[in-house]
mmCIF file of C-alpha atoms in Angstrom:
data_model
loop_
_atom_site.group_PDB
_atom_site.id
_atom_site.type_symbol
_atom_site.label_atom_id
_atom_site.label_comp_id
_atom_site.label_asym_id
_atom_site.label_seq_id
_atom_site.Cartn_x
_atom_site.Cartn_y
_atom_site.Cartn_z
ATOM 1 C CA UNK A 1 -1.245 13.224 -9.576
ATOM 2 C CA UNK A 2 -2.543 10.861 -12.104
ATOM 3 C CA UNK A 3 -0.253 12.602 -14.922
ATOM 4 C CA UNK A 4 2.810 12.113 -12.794
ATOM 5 C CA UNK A 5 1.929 8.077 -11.989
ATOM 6 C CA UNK A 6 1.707 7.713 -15.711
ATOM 7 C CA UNK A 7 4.709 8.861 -16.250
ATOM 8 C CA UNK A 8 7.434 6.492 -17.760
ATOM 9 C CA UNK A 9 8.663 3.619 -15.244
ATOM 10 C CA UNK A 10 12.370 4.425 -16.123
ATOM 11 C CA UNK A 11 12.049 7.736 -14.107
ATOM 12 C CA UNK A 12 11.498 5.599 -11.303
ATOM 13 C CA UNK A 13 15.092 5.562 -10.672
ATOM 14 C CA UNK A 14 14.408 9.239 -10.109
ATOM 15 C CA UNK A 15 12.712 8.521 -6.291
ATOM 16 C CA UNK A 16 14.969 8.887 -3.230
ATOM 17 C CA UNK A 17 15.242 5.599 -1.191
ATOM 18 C CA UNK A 18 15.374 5.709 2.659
ATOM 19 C CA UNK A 19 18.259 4.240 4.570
ATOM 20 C CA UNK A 20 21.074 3.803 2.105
ATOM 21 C CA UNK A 21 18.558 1.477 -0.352
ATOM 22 C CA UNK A 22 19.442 2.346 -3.945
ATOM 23 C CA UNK A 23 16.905 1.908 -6.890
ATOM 24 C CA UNK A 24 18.162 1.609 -10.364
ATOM 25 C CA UNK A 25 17.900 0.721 -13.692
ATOM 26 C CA UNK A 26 19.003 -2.882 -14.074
ATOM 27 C CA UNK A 27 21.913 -3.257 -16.596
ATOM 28 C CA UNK A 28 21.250 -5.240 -19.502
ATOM 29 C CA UNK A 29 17.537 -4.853 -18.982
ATOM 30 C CA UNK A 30 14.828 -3.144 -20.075
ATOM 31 C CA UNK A 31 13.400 0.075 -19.790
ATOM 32 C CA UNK A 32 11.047 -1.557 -16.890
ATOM 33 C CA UNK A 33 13.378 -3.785 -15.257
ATOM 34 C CA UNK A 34 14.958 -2.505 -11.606
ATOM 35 C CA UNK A 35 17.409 -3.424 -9.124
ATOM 36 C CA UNK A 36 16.448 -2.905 -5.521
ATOM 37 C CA UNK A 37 19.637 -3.144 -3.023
ATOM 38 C CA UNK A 38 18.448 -2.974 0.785
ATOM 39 C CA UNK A 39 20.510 -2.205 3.606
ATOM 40 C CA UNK A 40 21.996 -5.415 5.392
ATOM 41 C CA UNK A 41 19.415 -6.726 8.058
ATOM 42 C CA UNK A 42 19.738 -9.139 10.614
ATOM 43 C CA UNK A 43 18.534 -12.481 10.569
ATOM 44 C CA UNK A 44 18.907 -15.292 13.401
ATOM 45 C CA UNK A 45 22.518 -13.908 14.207
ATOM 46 C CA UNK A 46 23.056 -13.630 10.171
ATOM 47 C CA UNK A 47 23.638 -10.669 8.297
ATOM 48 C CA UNK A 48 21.450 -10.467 5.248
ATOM 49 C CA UNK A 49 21.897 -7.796 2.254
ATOM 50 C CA UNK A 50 18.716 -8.242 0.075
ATOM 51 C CA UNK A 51 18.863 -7.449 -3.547
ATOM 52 C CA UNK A 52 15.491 -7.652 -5.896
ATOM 53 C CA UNK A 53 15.539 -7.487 -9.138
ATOM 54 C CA UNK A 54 11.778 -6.595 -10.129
ATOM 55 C CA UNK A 55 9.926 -5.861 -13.230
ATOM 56 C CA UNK A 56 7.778 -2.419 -12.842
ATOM 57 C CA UNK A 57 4.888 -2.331 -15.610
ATOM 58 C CA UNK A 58 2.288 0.801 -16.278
ATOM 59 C CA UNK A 59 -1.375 0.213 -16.585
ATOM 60 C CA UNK A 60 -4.194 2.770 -17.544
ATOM 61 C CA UNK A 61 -5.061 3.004 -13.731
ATOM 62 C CA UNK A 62 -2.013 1.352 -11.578
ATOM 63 C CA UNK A 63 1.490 0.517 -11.152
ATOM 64 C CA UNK A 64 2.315 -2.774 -10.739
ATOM 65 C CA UNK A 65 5.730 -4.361 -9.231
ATOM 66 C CA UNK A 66 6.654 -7.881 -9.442
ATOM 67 C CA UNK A 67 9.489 -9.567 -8.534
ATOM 68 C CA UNK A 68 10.655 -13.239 -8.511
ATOM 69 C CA UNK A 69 14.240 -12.746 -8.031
ATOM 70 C CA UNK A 70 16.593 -11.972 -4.331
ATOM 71 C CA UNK A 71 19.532 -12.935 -4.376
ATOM 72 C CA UNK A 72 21.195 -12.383 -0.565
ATOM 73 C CA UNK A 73 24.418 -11.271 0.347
ATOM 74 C CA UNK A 74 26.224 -10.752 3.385
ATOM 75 C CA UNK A 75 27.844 -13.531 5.922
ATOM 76 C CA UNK A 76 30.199 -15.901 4.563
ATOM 77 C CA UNK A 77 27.574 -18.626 6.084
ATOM 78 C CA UNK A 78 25.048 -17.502 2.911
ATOM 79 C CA UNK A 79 27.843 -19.151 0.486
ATOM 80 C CA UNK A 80 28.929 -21.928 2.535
ATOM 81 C CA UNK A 81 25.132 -23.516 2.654
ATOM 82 C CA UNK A 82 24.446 -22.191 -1.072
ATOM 83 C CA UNK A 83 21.088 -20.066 0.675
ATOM 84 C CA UNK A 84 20.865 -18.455 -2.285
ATOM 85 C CA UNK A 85 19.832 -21.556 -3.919
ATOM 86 C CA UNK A 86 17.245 -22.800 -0.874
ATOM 87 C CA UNK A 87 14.308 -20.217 -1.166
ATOM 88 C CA UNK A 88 11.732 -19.374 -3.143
ATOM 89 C CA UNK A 89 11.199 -15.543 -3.188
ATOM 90 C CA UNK A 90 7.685 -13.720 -4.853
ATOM 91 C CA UNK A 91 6.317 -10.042 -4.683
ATOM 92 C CA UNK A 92 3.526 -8.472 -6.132
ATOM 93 C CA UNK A 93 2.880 -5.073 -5.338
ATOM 94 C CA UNK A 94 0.212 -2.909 -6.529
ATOM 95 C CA UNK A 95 -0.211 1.151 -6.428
ATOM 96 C CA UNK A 96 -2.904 2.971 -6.644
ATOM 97 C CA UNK A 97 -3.855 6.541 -6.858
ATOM 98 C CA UNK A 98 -6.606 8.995 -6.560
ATOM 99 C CA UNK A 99 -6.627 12.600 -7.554
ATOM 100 C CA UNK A 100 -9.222 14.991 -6.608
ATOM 101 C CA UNK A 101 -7.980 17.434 -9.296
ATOM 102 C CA UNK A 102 -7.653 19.482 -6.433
ATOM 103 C CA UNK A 103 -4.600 22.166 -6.862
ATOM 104 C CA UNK A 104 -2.842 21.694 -4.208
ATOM 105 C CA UNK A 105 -0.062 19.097 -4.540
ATOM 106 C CA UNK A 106 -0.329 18.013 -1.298
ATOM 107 C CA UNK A 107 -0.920 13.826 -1.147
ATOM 108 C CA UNK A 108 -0.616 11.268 1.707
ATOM 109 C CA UNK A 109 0.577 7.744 1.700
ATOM 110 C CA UNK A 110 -1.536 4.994 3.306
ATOM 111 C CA UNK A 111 -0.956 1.064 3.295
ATOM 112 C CA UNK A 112 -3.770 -0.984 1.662
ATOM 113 C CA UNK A 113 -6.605 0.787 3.467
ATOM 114 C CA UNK A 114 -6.099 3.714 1.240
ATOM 115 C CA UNK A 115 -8.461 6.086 3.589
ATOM 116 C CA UNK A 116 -7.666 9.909 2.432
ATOM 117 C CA UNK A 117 -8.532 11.048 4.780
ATOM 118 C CA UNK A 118 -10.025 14.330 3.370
ATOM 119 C CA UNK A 119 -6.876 15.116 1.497
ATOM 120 C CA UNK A 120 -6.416 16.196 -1.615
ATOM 121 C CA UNK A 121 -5.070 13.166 -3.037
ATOM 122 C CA UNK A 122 -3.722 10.106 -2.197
ATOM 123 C CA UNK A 123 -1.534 6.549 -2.979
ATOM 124 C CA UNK A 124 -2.363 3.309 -1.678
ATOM 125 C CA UNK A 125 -0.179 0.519 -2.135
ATOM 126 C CA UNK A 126 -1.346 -3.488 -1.895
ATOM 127 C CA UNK A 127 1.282 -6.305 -1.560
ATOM 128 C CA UNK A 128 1.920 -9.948 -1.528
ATOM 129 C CA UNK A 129 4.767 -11.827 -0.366
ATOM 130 C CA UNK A 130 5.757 -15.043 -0.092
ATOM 131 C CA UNK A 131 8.778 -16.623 1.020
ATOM 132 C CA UNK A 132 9.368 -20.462 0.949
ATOM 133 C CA UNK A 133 12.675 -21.522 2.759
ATOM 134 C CA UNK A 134 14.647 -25.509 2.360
ATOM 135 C CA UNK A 135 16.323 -25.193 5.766
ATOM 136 C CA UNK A 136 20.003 -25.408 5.753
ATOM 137 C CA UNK A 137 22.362 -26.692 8.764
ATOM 138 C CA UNK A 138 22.078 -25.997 12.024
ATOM 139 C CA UNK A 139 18.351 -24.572 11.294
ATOM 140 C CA UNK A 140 16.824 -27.875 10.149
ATOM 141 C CA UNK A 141 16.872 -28.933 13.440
ATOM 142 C CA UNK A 142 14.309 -25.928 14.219
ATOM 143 C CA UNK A 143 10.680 -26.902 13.018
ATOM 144 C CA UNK A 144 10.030 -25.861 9.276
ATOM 145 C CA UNK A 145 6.820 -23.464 10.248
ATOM 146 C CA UNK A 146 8.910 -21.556 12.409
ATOM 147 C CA UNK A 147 11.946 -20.841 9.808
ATOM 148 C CA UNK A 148 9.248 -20.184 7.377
ATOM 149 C CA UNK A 149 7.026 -17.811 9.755
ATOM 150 C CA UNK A 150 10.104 -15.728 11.030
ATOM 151 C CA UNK A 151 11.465 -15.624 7.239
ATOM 152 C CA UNK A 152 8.278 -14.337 6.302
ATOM 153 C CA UNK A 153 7.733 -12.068 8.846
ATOM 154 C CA UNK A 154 11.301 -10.309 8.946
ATOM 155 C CA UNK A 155 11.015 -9.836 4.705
ATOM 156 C CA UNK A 156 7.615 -8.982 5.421
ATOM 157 C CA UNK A 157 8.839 -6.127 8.351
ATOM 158 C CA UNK A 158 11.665 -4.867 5.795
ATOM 159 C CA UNK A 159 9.658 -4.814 2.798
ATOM 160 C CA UNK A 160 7.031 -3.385 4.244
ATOM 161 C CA UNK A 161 9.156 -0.430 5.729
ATOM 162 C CA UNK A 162 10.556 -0.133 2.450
ATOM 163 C CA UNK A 163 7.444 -0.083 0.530
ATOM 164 C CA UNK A 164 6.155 2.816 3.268
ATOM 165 C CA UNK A 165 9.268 4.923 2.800
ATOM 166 C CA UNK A 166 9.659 3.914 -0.998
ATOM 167 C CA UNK A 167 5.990 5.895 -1.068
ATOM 168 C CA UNK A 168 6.831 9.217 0.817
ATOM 169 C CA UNK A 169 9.893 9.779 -1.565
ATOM 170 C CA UNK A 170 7.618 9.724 -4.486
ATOM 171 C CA UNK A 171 5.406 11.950 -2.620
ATOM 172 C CA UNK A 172 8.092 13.947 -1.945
ATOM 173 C CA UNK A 173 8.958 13.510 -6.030
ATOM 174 C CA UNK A 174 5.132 14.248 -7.399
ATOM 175 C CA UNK A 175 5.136 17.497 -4.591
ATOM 176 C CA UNK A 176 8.733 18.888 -6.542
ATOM 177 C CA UNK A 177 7.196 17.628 -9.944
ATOM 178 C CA UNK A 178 3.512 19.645 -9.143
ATOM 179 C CA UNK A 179 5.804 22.753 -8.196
ATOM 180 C CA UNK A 180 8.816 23.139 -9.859
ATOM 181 C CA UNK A 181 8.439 23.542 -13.562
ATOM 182 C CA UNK A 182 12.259 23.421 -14.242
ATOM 183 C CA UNK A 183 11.963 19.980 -12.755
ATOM 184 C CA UNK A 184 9.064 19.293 -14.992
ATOM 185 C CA UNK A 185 10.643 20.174 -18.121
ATOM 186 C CA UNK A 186 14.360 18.154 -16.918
ATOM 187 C CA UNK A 187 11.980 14.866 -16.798
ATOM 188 C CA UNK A 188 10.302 15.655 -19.536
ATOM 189 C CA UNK A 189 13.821 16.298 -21.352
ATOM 190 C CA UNK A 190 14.259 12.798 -19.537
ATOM 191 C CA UNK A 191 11.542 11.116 -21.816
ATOM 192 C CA UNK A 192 12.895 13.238 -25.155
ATOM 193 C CA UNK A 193 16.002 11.753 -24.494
ATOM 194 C CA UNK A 194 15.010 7.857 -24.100
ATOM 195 C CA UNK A 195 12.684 8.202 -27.036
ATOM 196 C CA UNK A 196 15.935 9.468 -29.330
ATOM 197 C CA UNK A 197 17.999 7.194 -28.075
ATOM 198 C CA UNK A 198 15.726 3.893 -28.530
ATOM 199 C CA UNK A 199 14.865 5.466 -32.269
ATOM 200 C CA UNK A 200 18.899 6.096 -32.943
ATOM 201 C CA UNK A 201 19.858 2.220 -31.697
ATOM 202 C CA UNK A 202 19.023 -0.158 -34.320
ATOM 203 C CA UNK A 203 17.519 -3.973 -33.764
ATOM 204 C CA UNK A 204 19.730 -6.415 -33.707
#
């Protein structure tokens, strides 16, 4: 398990995303940068398509995910009160692992208690969000704490599902990665690939 977490972020884009979400590389970015595109949602009789752009960085021992950046999508009523321009958006995400060395590829998911419940192996994932909304007409005449709590709560419901689903795909991913050595060798071609390219494009 750990070998597979430390494997490049780019292959990231790799991971199947539940309910029509689609994860890829962000264009014009770097090899760590992502695009996040979530299924519309709705929100106080609006309909909200969230996309997060988020930076994904590798450390000896986690994975981290941070984002600063939604832009929303969506009802015309978004552009008419500029909403884009009236919140403050921030997620940090952290995952962990454990790996018993055991040989069976077989790993859980489990949300920031991280119990494994005897199993082989395990990821855990811990996350922050915060979500500061300047309330737009005809919600300014609702009282700011309750914008902000059922803002926070409703990114905090979709993330969260997200986030839980985002985890069984790449359990899904490591299980196909621990079995299937042609799929081992196509990332791995994956990495050659990146490396020759990045060496082949000069600095400008």
């Amino acid at each position: 398990l750990e070998k597979y977490m430390l494997l490049p972020v780019e292959q990231y884009a790799l991971v199947p995303m539940p309910l029509d979400a689609t994860l890829s590389r962000l264009e014009n970015g770097s090899k760590s940068d992502f695009e996040l595109v979530v299924p519309p949602v709705e929100f106080l009789s609006l309909k909200v398509q969230p996309v997060v752009e988020a930076e994904v960085r590798l450390e000896s021992d986690r994975v981290v995910i941070t984002s600063q950046k939604c832009t929303l999508s969506g009802s015309p009523f978004i552009e008419k009160v500029k909403l884009n321009e009236r919140f403050d958006f921030k997620i940090d995400c952290e995952l962990t692992w454990v790996d018993s060395s055991v040989s069976s590829p077989t790993i859980t998911t489990e949300q920031e208690e991280g119990e494994d419940q005897g199993l082989s192996s395990f990821i855990a994932a811990k996350t922050y969000l915060s979500v500061e909304v300047d309330r737009p007409v005809p919600f300014n005449t609702i009282p700011r704490r309750v914008v902000e709590k059922i803002g926070n709560t409703a990114m905090r419901i979709s993330i969260k599902y997200i986030l839980k689903s985002f985890l069984k795909g790449l359990a899904q991913d490591y299980s196909r990665w621990a079995e299937d050595e042609d799929y081992r060798k196509f990332r791995s071609n994956l990495m050659v690939k990146e490396e020759a390219v990045s060496f082949a494009t000069p600095e400008v």
